mmCIF file of C-alpha atoms and ligand atoms in Angstrom:
data_model
loop_
_atom_site.group_PDB
_atom_site.id
_atom_site.type_symbol
_atom_site.label_atom_id
_atom_site.label_comp_id
_atom_site.label_asym_id
_atom_site.label_seq_id
_atom_site.Cartn_x
_atom_site.Cartn_y
_atom_site.Cartn_z
ATOM 1 C CA MET A 1 41.302 175.665 139.547
ATOM 2 C CA GLY A 2 41.824 172.684 137.217
ATOM 3 C CA GLY A 3 44.989 170.767 137.863
ATOM 4 C CA VAL A 4 46.850 173.597 139.500
ATOM 5 C CA ALA A 5 48.392 173.014 142.884
ATOM 6 C CA LEU A 6 50.903 175.787 142.776
ATOM 7 C CA ASN A 7 53.028 174.882 145.760
ATOM 8 C CA ASP A 8 53.389 178.069 147.733
ATOM 9 C CA ALA A 9 53.326 180.602 144.931
ATOM 10 C CA ARG A 10 50.770 182.807 146.610
ATOM 11 C CA SER A 11 52.869 183.198 149.727
ATOM 12 C CA GLY A 12 55.947 183.948 147.699
ATOM 13 C CA GLN A 13 57.546 180.639 148.618
ATOM 14 C CA THR A 14 57.898 179.119 145.154
ATOM 15 C CA PRO A 15 61.096 177.074 145.152
ATOM 16 C CA VAL A 16 63.782 178.315 142.799
ATOM 17 C CA SER A 17 66.414 176.246 141.031
ATOM 18 C CA ASP A 18 69.073 177.534 138.620
ATOM 19 C CA GLY A 19 67.489 180.991 138.897
ATOM 20 C CA ALA A 20 63.986 179.958 137.811
ATOM 21 C CA PRO A 21 60.875 178.716 139.633
ATOM 22 C CA VAL A 22 59.935 175.089 140.171
ATOM 23 C CA LEU A 23 56.144 174.740 139.891
ATOM 24 C CA GLU A 24 54.084 171.721 140.867
ATOM 25 C CA THR A 25 50.664 170.715 139.584
ATOM 26 C CA VAL A 26 48.638 167.616 140.319
ATOM 27 C CA ARG A 27 50.634 165.484 137.844
ATOM 28 C CA LEU A 28 53.560 167.634 136.802
ATOM 29 C CA THR A 29 56.719 169.277 137.985
ATOM 30 C CA LEU A 30 57.798 172.250 135.878
ATOM 31 C CA ARG A 31 61.469 172.783 136.509
ATOM 32 C CA PRO A 32 64.286 174.634 134.752
ATOM 33 C CA LEU A 33 65.730 172.970 131.668
ATOM 34 C CA ARG A 34 69.206 171.498 132.162
ATOM 35 C CA PHE A 35 71.844 170.490 129.649
ATOM 36 C CA ASP A 36 71.449 166.860 130.728
ATOM 37 C CA ASP A 37 67.848 167.013 129.427
ATOM 38 C CA LEU A 38 69.230 167.148 125.882
ATOM 39 C CA ASP A 39 68.689 163.433 125.139
ATOM 40 C CA MET A 40 64.961 163.913 125.807
ATOM 41 C CA VAL A 41 64.574 167.448 124.443
ATOM 42 C CA ALA A 42 66.353 166.770 121.128
ATOM 43 C CA PRO A 43 63.942 164.075 119.824
ATOM 44 C CA MET A 44 60.969 166.229 120.847
ATOM 45 C CA LEU A 45 62.277 169.267 118.949
ATOM 46 C CA ALA A 46 63.331 167.134 115.948
ATOM 47 C CA ASP A 47 59.858 165.605 115.444
ATOM 48 C CA THR A 48 59.017 167.061 112.025
ATOM 49 C CA GLU A 49 55.499 165.645 111.947
ATOM 50 C CA ALA A 50 54.591 166.834 115.444
ATOM 51 C CA LEU A 51 56.020 170.309 114.938
ATOM 52 C CA LYS A 52 54.633 171.009 111.465
ATOM 53 C CA LEU A 53 52.312 173.733 112.814
ATOM 54 C CA TRP A 54 54.999 175.076 115.157
ATOM 55 C CA GLY A 55 57.991 175.686 112.938
ATOM 56 C CA ALA A 56 61.142 174.115 111.583
ATOM 57 C CA PRO A 57 62.380 171.203 113.669
ATOM 58 C CA LEU A 58 65.746 171.599 115.407
ATOM 59 C CA ASP A 59 68.793 169.401 115.092
ATOM 60 C CA ARG A 60 70.648 168.318 118.234
ATOM 61 C CA GLU A 61 72.789 171.453 118.286
ATOM 62 C CA GLY A 62 69.644 173.572 117.854
ATOM 63 C CA SER A 63 68.113 171.817 120.859
ATOM 64 C CA ARG A 64 71.260 172.425 122.899
ATOM 65 C CA ARG A 65 71.010 176.117 122.013
ATOM 66 C CA TRP A 66 67.306 176.065 122.958
ATOM 67 C CA ILE A 67 68.260 174.884 126.435
ATOM 68 C CA GLU A 68 71.100 177.404 126.587
ATOM 69 C CA ARG A 69 68.814 180.286 125.551
ATOM 70 C CA ASN A 70 66.351 179.403 128.255
ATOM 71 C CA ARG A 71 69.063 179.121 130.867
ATOM 72 C CA GLN A 72 70.177 182.619 129.862
ATOM 73 C CA ARG A 73 66.580 183.772 130.316
ATOM 74 C CA TYR A 74 66.573 182.342 133.858
ATOM 75 C CA GLU A 75 69.604 184.496 134.660
ATOM 76 C CA VAL A 76 68.262 187.672 133.065
ATOM 77 C CA ASP A 77 64.493 187.427 133.679
ATOM 78 C CA GLY A 78 64.171 184.884 136.488
ATOM 79 C CA PHE A 79 61.964 182.670 134.292
ATOM 80 C CA GLY A 80 61.862 180.997 130.874
ATOM 81 C CA ARG A 81 60.527 177.832 129.338
ATOM 82 C CA SER A 82 60.793 174.856 131.646
ATOM 83 C CA ALA A 83 60.936 171.102 131.379
ATOM 84 C CA VAL A 84 57.555 169.447 131.946
ATOM 85 C CA ILE A 85 58.129 166.329 134.042
ATOM 86 C CA LEU A 86 55.411 163.759 134.653
ATOM 87 C CA ARG A 87 56.133 163.015 138.298
ATOM 88 C CA GLU A 88 54.656 159.507 138.298
ATOM 89 C CA THR A 89 57.155 158.226 135.742
ATOM 90 C CA GLY A 90 59.871 160.895 135.804
ATOM 91 C CA ASP A 91 59.495 161.347 132.029
ATOM 92 C CA LEU A 92 60.231 164.689 130.428
ATOM 93 C CA VAL A 93 56.994 165.000 128.445
ATOM 94 C CA GLY A 94 57.312 168.560 127.190
ATOM 95 C CA ASP A 95 58.435 172.117 127.474
ATOM 96 C CA CYS A 96 56.294 175.026 128.651
ATOM 97 C CA GLY A 97 56.803 178.460 130.090
ATOM 98 C CA LEU A 98 56.982 182.209 129.810
ATOM 99 C CA ILE A 99 59.442 184.232 127.765
ATOM 100 C CA ARG A 100 59.939 187.929 127.258
ATOM 101 C CA THR A 101 59.584 188.800 123.593
ATOM 102 C CA LEU A 102 58.687 191.564 121.150
ATOM 103 C CA VAL A 103 55.568 191.329 119.018
ATOM 104 C CA GLU A 104 55.731 193.939 116.286
ATOM 105 C CA ASP A 105 58.032 196.027 118.506
ATOM 106 C CA ARG A 106 55.790 195.797 121.543
ATOM 107 C CA PRO A 107 57.191 194.004 124.636
ATOM 108 C CA GLU A 108 55.082 191.026 125.664
ATOM 109 C CA VAL A 109 55.419 187.953 127.852
ATOM 110 C CA GLU A 110 54.546 184.878 125.845
ATOM 111 C CA LEU A 111 53.303 181.577 127.254
ATOM 112 C CA GLY A 112 54.266 178.648 125.039
ATOM 113 C CA TRP A 113 54.010 174.869 125.103
ATOM 114 C CA ILE A 114 55.293 171.796 123.279
ATOM 115 C CA ILE A 115 54.322 168.304 124.403
ATOM 116 C CA ARG A 116 55.906 165.089 123.126
ATOM 117 C CA ARG A 117 53.574 163.463 120.633
ATOM 118 C CA SER A 118 53.109 160.255 122.618
ATOM 119 C CA TRP A 119 51.615 162.338 125.458
ATOM 120 C CA TRP A 120 49.154 164.444 123.458
ATOM 121 C CA GLY A 121 45.489 164.596 124.391
ATOM 122 C CA GLN A 122 45.902 164.071 128.125
ATOM 123 C CA GLY A 123 45.534 167.675 129.235
ATOM 124 C CA ILE A 124 49.244 168.092 129.910
ATOM 125 C CA ALA A 125 49.742 171.353 127.985
ATOM 126 C CA THR A 126 46.687 172.821 129.683
ATOM 127 C CA GLU A 127 47.813 171.727 133.149
ATOM 128 C CA ALA A 128 51.311 173.141 132.631
ATOM 129 C CA GLY A 129 49.911 176.325 131.064
ATOM 130 C CA GLU A 130 47.567 176.869 134.009
ATOM 131 C CA ALA A 131 50.476 176.757 136.429
ATOM 132 C CA TRP A 132 52.449 179.305 134.398
ATOM 133 C CA ARG A 133 49.382 181.522 133.941
ATOM 134 C CA GLU A 134 48.891 181.603 137.707
ATOM 135 C CA TYR A 135 52.579 182.294 138.251
ATOM 136 C CA ALA A 136 52.505 185.133 135.725
ATOM 137 C CA PHE A 137 49.583 186.926 137.337
ATOM 138 C CA THR A 138 49.989 185.990 140.983
ATOM 139 C CA VAL A 139 53.732 185.928 141.544
ATOM 140 C CA LEU A 140 55.155 188.078 138.746
ATOM 141 C CA GLY A 141 52.168 190.427 138.897
ATOM 142 C CA LEU A 142 52.029 190.779 135.109
ATOM 143 C CA ASP A 143 49.069 192.662 133.673
ATOM 144 C CA ARG A 144 48.825 190.446 130.615
ATOM 145 C CA ILE A 145 50.248 187.411 128.859
ATOM 146 C CA VAL A 146 50.022 186.384 125.211
ATOM 147 C CA SER A 147 50.389 183.195 123.191
ATOM 148 C CA MET A 148 51.474 183.362 119.562
ATOM 149 C CA ILE A 149 49.802 180.542 117.621
ATOM 150 C CA SER A 150 49.537 179.799 113.934
ATOM 151 C CA GLU A 151 45.957 179.917 112.748
ATOM 152 C CA ASP A 152 45.977 176.268 111.644
ATOM 153 C CA ASN A 153 47.166 175.000 115.012
ATOM 154 C CA LEU A 154 43.765 174.069 116.377
ATOM 155 C CA ALA A 155 45.082 171.978 119.277
ATOM 156 C CA SER A 156 47.226 174.857 120.513
ATOM 157 C CA ARG A 157 44.413 177.362 120.038
ATOM 158 C CA ARG A 158 42.191 175.086 122.103
ATOM 159 C CA VAL A 159 44.799 175.013 124.885
ATOM 160 C CA ALA A 160 44.904 178.830 124.874
ATOM 161 C CA GLU A 161 41.124 178.976 125.041
ATOM 162 C CA LYS A 162 40.982 176.453 127.887
ATOM 163 C CA LEU A 163 43.388 178.739 129.754
ATOM 164 C CA GLY A 164 40.942 181.631 129.321
ATOM 165 C CA MET A 165 42.783 183.428 126.534
ATOM 166 C CA THR A 166 41.036 184.997 123.561
ATOM 167 C CA ALA A 167 42.224 185.685 120.023
ATOM 168 C CA GLU A 168 43.121 189.379 119.991
ATOM 169 C CA ARG A 169 44.449 189.958 116.472
ATOM 170 C CA GLU A 170 46.757 188.710 113.764
ATOM 171 C CA ALA A 171 50.392 189.644 114.256
ATOM 172 C CA VAL A 172 53.739 188.815 112.722
ATOM 173 C CA TRP A 173 56.108 187.057 115.107
ATOM 174 C CA GLY A 174 59.471 185.672 114.051
ATOM 175 C CA GLU A 175 58.566 186.683 110.503
ATOM 176 C CA ALA A 176 55.529 184.377 110.506
ATOM 177 C CA PRO A 177 51.879 185.435 110.588
ATOM 178 C CA MET A 178 50.281 184.309 113.829
ATOM 179 C CA LEU A 179 47.139 184.721 115.852
ATOM 180 C CA MET A 180 47.920 186.572 119.060
ATOM 181 C CA TYR A 181 45.954 185.155 121.965
ATOM 182 C CA SER A 182 45.968 187.266 125.105
ATOM 183 C CA MET A 183 44.628 187.402 128.602
ATOM 184 C CA ASN A 184 44.624 190.163 131.174
ATOM 185 C CA ARG A 185 45.138 189.641 134.867
ATOM 186 C CA SER A 186 41.617 190.711 135.723
ATOM 187 C CA SER A 187 39.920 188.663 132.999
HETATM 188 C C1 COA B 1 49.545 171.913 121.043
HETATM 189 C C2 COA B 1 50.014 170.862 122.040
HETATM 190 C C3 COA B 1 51.046 171.491 122.989
HETATM 191 C C4 COA B 1 48.794 170.389 122.863
HETATM 192 O O1 COA B 1 49.273 169.518 123.892
HETATM 193 P P1 COA B 1 48.278 168.548 124.679
HETATM 194 O O2 COA B 1 48.932 168.154 125.962
HETATM 195 O O3 COA B 1 47.805 167.461 123.780
HETATM 196 O O4 COA B 1 47.056 169.558 124.982
HETATM 197 P P2 COA B 1 45.782 169.297 125.919
HETATM 198 O O5 COA B 1 45.530 167.828 126.014
HETATM 199 O O6 COA B 1 45.958 170.078 127.177
HETATM 200 O O7 COA B 1 44.616 170.009 125.090
HETATM 201 C C5 COA B 1 44.479 169.810 123.695
HETATM 202 C C6 COA B 1 43.088 170.237 123.266
HETATM 203 O O8 COA B 1 43.085 170.407 121.857
HETATM 204 C C7 COA B 1 42.075 169.591 121.299
HETATM 205 N N1 COA B 1 42.528 169.216 119.964
HETATM 206 C C8 COA B 1 43.530 168.399 119.620
HETATM 207 N N2 COA B 1 43.655 168.341 118.276
HETATM 208 C C9 COA B 1 42.701 169.160 117.777
HETATM 209 C C10 COA B 1 42.300 169.509 116.464
HETATM 210 N N3 COA B 1 42.944 169.034 115.384
HETATM 211 N N4 COA B 1 41.272 170.375 116.321
HETATM 212 C C11 COA B 1 40.623 170.889 117.384
HETATM 213 N N5 COA B 1 40.955 170.582 118.689
HETATM 214 C C12 COA B 1 41.979 169.717 118.852
HETATM 215 C C13 COA B 1 41.961 168.425 122.249
HETATM 216 O O9 COA B 1 40.720 167.748 122.078
HETATM 217 C C14 COA B 1 42.035 169.177 123.574
HETATM 218 O O10 COA B 1 40.866 169.897 123.852
HETATM 219 P P3 COA B 1 39.716 169.309 124.874
HETATM 220 O O11 COA B 1 40.393 169.124 126.198
HETATM 221 O O12 COA B 1 38.647 170.331 124.863
HETATM 222 O O13 COA B 1 39.282 167.967 124.314
HETATM 223 C C15 COA B 1 50.642 169.636 121.313
HETATM 224 O O14 COA B 1 49.760 169.200 120.316
HETATM 225 C C16 COA B 1 51.998 169.948 120.689
HETATM 226 O O15 COA B 1 53.016 169.878 121.356
HETATM 227 N N6 COA B 1 52.014 170.294 119.376
HETATM 228 C C17 COA B 1 53.279 170.586 118.685
HETATM 229 C C18 COA B 1 53.954 171.841 119.199
HETATM 230 C C19 COA B 1 53.062 173.038 119.101
HETATM 231 O O16 COA B 1 52.370 173.229 118.098
HETATM 232 N N7 COA B 1 53.081 173.869 120.134
HETATM 233 C C20 COA B 1 52.288 175.075 120.192
HETATM 234 C C21 COA B 1 52.921 176.158 119.444
HETATM 235 S S1 COA B 1 51.872 177.615 119.450
#
């Protein structure tokens, strides 16, 4: 399957760090976010131009809270969004992972991705998303995952489609109208 080389997820041997899994793909290591990632996370989440179809950019304190929120998710849920590290260079090139959320009062697990602009178009979001999709269905045993994407965000919609997700319906999420992409374990 694509670029996925999910260490030992199927045998239940996925390494865990800081309460969350560490996943490996052909090019990437997906590992828990740490506070010392802030110098790399903050410019990514402050990139107004790159994030215009995602939402309001975050200042440095907002990025620190982003890391903090995900570290809280690791404690509570055992997973959250992770740092996307390109192993060859050691660069933090993005952020991708699963979060528990409510979509119009219904509990869902959402798979999301942000890649630093200089790394766009190299299949990184898809490769990271594939690893999390496999983790969601194979290790967590979830029945379904969703991705909440604004209609105009064609690159993100394409990533969802490459992962095998389909547009299910429009839904409000975080007060914004979104397209809800979804995928079931058996699909
Ligand atoms: C969306 C995002 C994560 C994609 O990251 P990426 O690593 O470049 O994604 P990939 O290379 O795996 O795949 C991108 C796909 O979108 C396609 N694409 C890019 N721009 C596109 C556009 N304007 N219209 C249609 N397709 C587009 C690419 O051609 C590629 O598809 P292909 O492999 O069939 O050629 C990245 O653009 C990003 O971080 N954007 C800002 C944050 C964001 O919007 N996150 C998603 C929130 S829902």
